[in-house]
Coordinates of C-alpha atoms in Angstrom, one line a residue:
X24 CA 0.0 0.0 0.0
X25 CA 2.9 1.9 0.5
X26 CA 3.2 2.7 -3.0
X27 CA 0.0 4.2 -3.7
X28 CA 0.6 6.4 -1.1
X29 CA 0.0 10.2 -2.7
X30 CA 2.8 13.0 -1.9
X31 CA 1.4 16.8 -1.5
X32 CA 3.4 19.5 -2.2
X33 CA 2.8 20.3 1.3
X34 CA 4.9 17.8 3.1
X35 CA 8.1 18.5 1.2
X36 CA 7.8 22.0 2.5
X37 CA 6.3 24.4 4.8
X38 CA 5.2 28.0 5.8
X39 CA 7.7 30.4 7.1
X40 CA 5.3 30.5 10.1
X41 CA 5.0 27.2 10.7
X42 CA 8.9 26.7 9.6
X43 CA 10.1 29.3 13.1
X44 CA 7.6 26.6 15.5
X45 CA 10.0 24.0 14.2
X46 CA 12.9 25.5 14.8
X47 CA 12.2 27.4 17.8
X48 CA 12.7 30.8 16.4
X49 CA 10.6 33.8 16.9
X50 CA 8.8 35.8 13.9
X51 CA 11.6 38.2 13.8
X52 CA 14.7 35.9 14.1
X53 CA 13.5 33.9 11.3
X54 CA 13.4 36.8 9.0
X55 CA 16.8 37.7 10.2
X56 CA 18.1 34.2 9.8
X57 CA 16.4 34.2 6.1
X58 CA 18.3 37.3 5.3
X59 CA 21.5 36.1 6.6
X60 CA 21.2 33.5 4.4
X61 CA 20.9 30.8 7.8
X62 CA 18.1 29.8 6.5
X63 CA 17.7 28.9 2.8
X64 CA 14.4 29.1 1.2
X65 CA 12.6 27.9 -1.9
X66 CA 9.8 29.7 -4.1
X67 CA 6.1 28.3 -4.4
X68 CA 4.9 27.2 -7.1
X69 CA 1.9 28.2 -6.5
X70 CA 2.7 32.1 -6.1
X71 CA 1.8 32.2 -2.7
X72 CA 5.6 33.4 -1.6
X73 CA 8.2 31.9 0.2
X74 CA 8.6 28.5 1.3
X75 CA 11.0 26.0 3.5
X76 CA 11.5 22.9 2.4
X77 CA 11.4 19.8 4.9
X78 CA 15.0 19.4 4.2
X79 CA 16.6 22.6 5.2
X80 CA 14.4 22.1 8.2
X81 CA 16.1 18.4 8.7
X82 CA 19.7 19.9 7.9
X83 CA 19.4 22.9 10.7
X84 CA 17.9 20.5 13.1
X85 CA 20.5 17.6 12.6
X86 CA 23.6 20.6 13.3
X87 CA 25.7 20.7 16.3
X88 CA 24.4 22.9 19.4
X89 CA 20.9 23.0 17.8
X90 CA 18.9 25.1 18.6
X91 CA 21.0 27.1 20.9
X92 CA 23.4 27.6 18.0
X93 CA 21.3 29.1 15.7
X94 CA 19.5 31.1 18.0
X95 CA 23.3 32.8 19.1
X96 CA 24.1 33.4 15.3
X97 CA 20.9 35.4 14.8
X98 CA 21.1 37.3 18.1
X99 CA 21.1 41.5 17.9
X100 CA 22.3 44.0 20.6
X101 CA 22.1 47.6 20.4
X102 CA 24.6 50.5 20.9
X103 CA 24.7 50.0 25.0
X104 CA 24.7 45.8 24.5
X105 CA 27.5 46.2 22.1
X106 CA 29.6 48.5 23.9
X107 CA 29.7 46.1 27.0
X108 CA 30.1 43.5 24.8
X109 CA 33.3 44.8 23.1
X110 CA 34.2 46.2 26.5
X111 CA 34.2 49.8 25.2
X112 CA 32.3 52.8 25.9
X113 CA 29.2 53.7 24.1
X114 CA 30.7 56.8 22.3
X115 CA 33.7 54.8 21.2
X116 CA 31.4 52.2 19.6
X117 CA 29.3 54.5 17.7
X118 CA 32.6 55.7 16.3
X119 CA 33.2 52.2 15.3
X120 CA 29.8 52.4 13.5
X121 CA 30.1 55.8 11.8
X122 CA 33.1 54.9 10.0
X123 CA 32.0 51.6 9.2
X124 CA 33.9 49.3 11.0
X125 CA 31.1 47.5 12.4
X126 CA 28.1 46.5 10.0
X127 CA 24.3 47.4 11.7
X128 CA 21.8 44.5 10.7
X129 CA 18.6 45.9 11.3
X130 CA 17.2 49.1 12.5
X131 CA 14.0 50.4 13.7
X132 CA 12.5 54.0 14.5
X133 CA 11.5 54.7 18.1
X134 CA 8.3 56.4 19.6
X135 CA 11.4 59.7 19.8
X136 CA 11.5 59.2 15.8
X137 CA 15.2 58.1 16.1
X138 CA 16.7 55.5 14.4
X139 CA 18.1 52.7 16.3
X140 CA 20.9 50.1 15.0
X141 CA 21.0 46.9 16.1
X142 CA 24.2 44.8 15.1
X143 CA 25.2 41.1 15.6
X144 CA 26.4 40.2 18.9
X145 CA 28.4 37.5 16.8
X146 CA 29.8 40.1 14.6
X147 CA 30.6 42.2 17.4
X148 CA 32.7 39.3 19.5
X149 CA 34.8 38.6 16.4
X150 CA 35.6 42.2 15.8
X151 CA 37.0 42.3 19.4
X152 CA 38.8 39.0 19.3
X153 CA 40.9 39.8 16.5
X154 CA 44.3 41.2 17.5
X155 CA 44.3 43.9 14.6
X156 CA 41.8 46.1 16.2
X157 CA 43.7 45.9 19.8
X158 CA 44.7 49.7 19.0
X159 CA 41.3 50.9 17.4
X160 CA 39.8 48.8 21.1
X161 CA 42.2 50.5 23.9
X162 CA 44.0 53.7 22.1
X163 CA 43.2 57.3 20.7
X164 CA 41.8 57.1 17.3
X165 CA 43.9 57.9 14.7
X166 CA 43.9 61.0 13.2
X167 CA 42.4 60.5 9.6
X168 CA 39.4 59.0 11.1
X169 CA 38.7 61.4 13.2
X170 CA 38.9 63.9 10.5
X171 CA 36.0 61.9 8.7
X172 CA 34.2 62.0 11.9
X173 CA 34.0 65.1 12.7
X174 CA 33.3 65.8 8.6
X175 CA 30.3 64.4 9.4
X176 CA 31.0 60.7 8.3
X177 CA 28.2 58.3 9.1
X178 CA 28.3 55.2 6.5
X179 CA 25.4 53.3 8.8
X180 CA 22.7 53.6 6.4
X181 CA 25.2 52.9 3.6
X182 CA 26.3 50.3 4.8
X183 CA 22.9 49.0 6.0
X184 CA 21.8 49.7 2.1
X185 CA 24.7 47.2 1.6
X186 CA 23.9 44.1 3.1
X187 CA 20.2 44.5 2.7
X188 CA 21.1 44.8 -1.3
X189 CA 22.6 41.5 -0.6
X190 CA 19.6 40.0 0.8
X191 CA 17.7 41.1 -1.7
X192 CA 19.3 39.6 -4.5
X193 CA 19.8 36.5 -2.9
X194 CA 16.3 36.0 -3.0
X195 CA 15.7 37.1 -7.0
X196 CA 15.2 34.3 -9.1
X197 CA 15.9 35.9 -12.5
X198 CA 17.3 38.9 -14.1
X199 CA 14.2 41.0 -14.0
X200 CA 14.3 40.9 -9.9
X201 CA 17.4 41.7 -9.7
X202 CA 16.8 44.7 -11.6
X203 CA 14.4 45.1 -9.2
X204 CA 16.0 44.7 -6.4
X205 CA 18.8 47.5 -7.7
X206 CA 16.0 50.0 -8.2
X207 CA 14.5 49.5 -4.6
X208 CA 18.0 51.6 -3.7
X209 CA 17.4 54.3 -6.0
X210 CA 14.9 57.1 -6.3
X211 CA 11.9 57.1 -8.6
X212 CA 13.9 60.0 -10.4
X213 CA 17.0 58.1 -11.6
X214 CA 15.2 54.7 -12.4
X215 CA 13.0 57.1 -14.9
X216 CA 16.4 58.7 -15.9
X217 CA 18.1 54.8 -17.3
X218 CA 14.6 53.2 -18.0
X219 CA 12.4 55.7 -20.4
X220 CA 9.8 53.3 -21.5
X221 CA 6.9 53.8 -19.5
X222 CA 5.7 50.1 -20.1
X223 CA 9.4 48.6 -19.4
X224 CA 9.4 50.9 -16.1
X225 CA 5.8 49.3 -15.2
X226 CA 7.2 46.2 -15.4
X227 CA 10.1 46.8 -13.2
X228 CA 8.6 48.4 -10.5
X229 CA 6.7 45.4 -10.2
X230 CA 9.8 43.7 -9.0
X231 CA 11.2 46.3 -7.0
X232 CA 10.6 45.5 -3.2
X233 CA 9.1 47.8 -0.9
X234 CA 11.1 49.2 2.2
X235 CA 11.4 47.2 5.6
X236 CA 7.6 47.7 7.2
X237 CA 8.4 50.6 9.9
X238 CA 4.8 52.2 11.1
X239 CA 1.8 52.9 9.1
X240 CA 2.3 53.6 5.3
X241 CA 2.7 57.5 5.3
X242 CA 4.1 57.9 8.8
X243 CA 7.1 59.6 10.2
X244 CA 8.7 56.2 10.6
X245 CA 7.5 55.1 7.6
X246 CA 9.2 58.0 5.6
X247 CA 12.9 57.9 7.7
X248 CA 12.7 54.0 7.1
X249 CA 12.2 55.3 2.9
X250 CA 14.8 57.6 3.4
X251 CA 17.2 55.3 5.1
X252 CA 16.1 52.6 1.9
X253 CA 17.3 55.3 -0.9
X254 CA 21.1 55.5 -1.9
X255 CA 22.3 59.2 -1.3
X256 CA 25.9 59.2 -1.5
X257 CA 27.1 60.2 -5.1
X258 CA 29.7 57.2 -6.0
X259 CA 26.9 54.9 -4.7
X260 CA 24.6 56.1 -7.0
X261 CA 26.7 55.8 -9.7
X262 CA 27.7 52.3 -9.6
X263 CA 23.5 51.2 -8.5
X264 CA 22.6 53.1 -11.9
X265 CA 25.7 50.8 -13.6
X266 CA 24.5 47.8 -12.2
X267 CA 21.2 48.2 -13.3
X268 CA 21.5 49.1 -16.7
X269 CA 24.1 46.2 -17.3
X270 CA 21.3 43.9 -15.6
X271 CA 18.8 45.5 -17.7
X272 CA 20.3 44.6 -20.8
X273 CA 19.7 41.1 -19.6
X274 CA 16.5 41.1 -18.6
X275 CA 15.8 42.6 -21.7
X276 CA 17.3 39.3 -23.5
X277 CA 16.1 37.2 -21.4
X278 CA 12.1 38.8 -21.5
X279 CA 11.2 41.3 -23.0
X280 CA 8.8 43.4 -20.7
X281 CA 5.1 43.3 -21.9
X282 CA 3.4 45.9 -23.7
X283 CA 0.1 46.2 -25.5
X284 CA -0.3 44.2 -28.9
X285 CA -1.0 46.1 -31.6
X286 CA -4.9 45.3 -31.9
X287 CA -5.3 47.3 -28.7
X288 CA -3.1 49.7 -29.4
X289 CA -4.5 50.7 -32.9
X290 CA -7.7 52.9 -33.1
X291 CA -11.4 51.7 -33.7
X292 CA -12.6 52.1 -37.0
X293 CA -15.2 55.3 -36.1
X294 CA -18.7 54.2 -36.6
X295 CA -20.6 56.3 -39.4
X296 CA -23.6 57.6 -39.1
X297 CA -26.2 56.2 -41.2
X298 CA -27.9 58.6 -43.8
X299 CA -31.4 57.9 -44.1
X300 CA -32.3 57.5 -48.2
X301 CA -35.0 59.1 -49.0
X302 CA -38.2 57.4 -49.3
X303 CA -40.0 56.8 -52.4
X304 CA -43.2 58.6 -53.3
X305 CA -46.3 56.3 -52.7
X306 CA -47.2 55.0 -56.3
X307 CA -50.7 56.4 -57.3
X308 CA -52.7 53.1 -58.7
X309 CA -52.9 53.7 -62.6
X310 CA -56.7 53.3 -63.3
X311 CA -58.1 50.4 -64.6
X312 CA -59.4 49.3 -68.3
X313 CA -62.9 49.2 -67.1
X314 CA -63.8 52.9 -66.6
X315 CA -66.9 51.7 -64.1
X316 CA -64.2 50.5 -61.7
X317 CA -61.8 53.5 -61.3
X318 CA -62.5 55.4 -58.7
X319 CA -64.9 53.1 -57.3
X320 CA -67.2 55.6 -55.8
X321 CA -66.4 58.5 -58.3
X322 CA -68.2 59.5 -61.8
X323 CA -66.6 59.0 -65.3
X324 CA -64.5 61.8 -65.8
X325 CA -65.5 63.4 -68.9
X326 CA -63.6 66.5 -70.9
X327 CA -63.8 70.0 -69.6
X328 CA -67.3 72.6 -70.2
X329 CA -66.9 75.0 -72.7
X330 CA -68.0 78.7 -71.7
X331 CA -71.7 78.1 -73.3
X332 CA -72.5 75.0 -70.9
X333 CA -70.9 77.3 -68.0
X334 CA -73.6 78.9 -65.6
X335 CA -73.6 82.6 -65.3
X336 CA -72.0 83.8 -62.6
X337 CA -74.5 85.8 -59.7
X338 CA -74.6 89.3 -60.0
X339 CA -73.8 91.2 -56.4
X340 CA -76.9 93.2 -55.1
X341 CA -76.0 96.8 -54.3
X342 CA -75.4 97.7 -50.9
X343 CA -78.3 99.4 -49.5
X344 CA -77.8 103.4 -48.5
X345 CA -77.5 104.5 -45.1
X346 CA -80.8 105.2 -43.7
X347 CA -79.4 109.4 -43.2
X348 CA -78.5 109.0 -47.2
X349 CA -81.8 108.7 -47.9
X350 CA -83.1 111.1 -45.7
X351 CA -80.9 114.0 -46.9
X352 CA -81.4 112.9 -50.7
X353 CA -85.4 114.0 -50.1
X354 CA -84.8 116.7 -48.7
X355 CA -83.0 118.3 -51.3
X356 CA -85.5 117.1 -53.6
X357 CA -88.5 118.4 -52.4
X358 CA -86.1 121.9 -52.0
X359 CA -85.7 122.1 -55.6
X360 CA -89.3 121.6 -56.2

């Protein structure tokens, strides 16, 4: 019987939900362990996002130190956390992470509307373990970097932009997301600039990923996380817009983006208006043979009178005189007699 047994697509793999249960992860750590690239994840072939198959689930459970090992690699400390980790004072590791020597991992925007790093407390130990930074740990900093800092060098959000790029295209399955995910760096201003086809720049942004959810869409944390999301710095603009177009040209080759065929595209025939014809005049019935018959109730028509058989014409009565006519008329009369 074992053989007829039927295999759903949903025992080879599993939610991401249902995939942090398993492996005793919050929400928020999976993500993070996803990003890292910890975690490995699959497609669905049914469109419905992101999925973990029952293998990667197997090879992260059968590791060794499991499940406290993968919860330490995915562990995040802030400023004060990473300080005391590193043994330094808070000020002295924000240095650290202005110039870039240490790498934030996430960030988030308090109720203060201030953006707060938070870096990997693995990260963190192995920068202090290694014997090259023993100097940038315990002494003055040197000189050149504090120039920079006091420039007003802060590479956090660069350097954020950085690994999140990485993410980002670690998770595009073909040329057109990672397009995609190279315009989610860039303003809407210079993706228009490299990609002037309306319909080609439709299809992009389609593939271009929103920014990390921070607040309600339109809100003050909504718009710093936006901010902190688009590239600023000018050499870092440069070489996004030179990645894209070179990844452009392969999309391009590899699918061309969709536009309207030409039978929607191409104008209706306009509908003409109908000009009545004019009507025929009713035919009169020509008249029979039979002279009895046509009109039915009218007399033979015979030819015209002649002025003898026509009757005299009534000769008008004169008007009769006013009453004071007469009356005057006599008068005179009898006068002259």
């Amino acid at each position: 019987m074992a053989g007829n047994t039927i295999t759903k697509p949903s025992d080879l793999s599993c939610t991401p939900s249902r995939a942090a249960r398993e492996l005793g992860l919050k929400r928020g750590e999976f993500d993070l362990a996803v990003h890292l690239g910890r975690i490995r994840t699959a497609p669905d072939e049914g469109g419905g996002g992101r999925r973990v198959t029952r293998a990667e689930i197997d090879r992260l459970r059968s590791a060794d130190g499991f499940p406290e090992s993968l919860l330490e690699s995915v562990k995040t400390v802030g400023t004060t956390d990473g300080a005391a980790l590193m043994e330094v004072t808070s000020a002295r590791f924000t240095r650290f992470a202005r110039l870039g020597l240490v790498v934030p991992v996430r960030f988030y925007v308090n109720r203060y509307r201030a953006v707060v790093w938070l870096y990997l407390a693995e990260e963190l130990r192995q920068f202090a373990a290694d014997k090259n930074h023993t100097s940038l740990l315990n002494g003055r900093t040197p000189e050149g970097l504090r120039d920079q800092l006091q420039a007003g060098l802060d590479l956090r959000p660069r350097n954020w932009r950085g690994r999140h790029l990485g993410f980002l295209l670690r998770q595009a399955d073909g040329p057109w997301e990672r397009a995609g995910a190279l315009a989610a760096l860039l303003d809407p201003v210079q993706i228009a600039e490299i990609v002037q086809d309306p319909y080609e720049r439709a299809h992009l942004n389609r593939f271009r990923p929103d920014p990390p959810a921070h607040g309600a869409p339109g809100s003050p944390a909504a718009h710093i996380a936006e901010r902190i999301m688009t590239a600023e710095d000018p050499d870092e603009i440069s070489w996004l817009r030179a990645d894209l177009t070179q990844v452009l040209d392969e999309a391009r080759r590899h699918r061309p983006a969709p536009r309207p065929t030409a039978e929607l595209t191409a104008p209706r025939p306009t509908a003409q208006l109908a000009v009545p014809r004019p009507t025929a005049e009713p035919a009169v019935p020509r008249p029979t043979a039979d002279p009895a018959e046509w009109p039915p109730t009218a007399e033979p028509v015979g030819p015209p009178p002649t002025l003898s058989e026509r009757p005299p014409e009534p000769v008008p009565e004169p008007a009769p005189e006013p009453e004071r006519s007469r009356g005057m008329l006599g008068w005179l009369r009898r006068r002259n007699a």
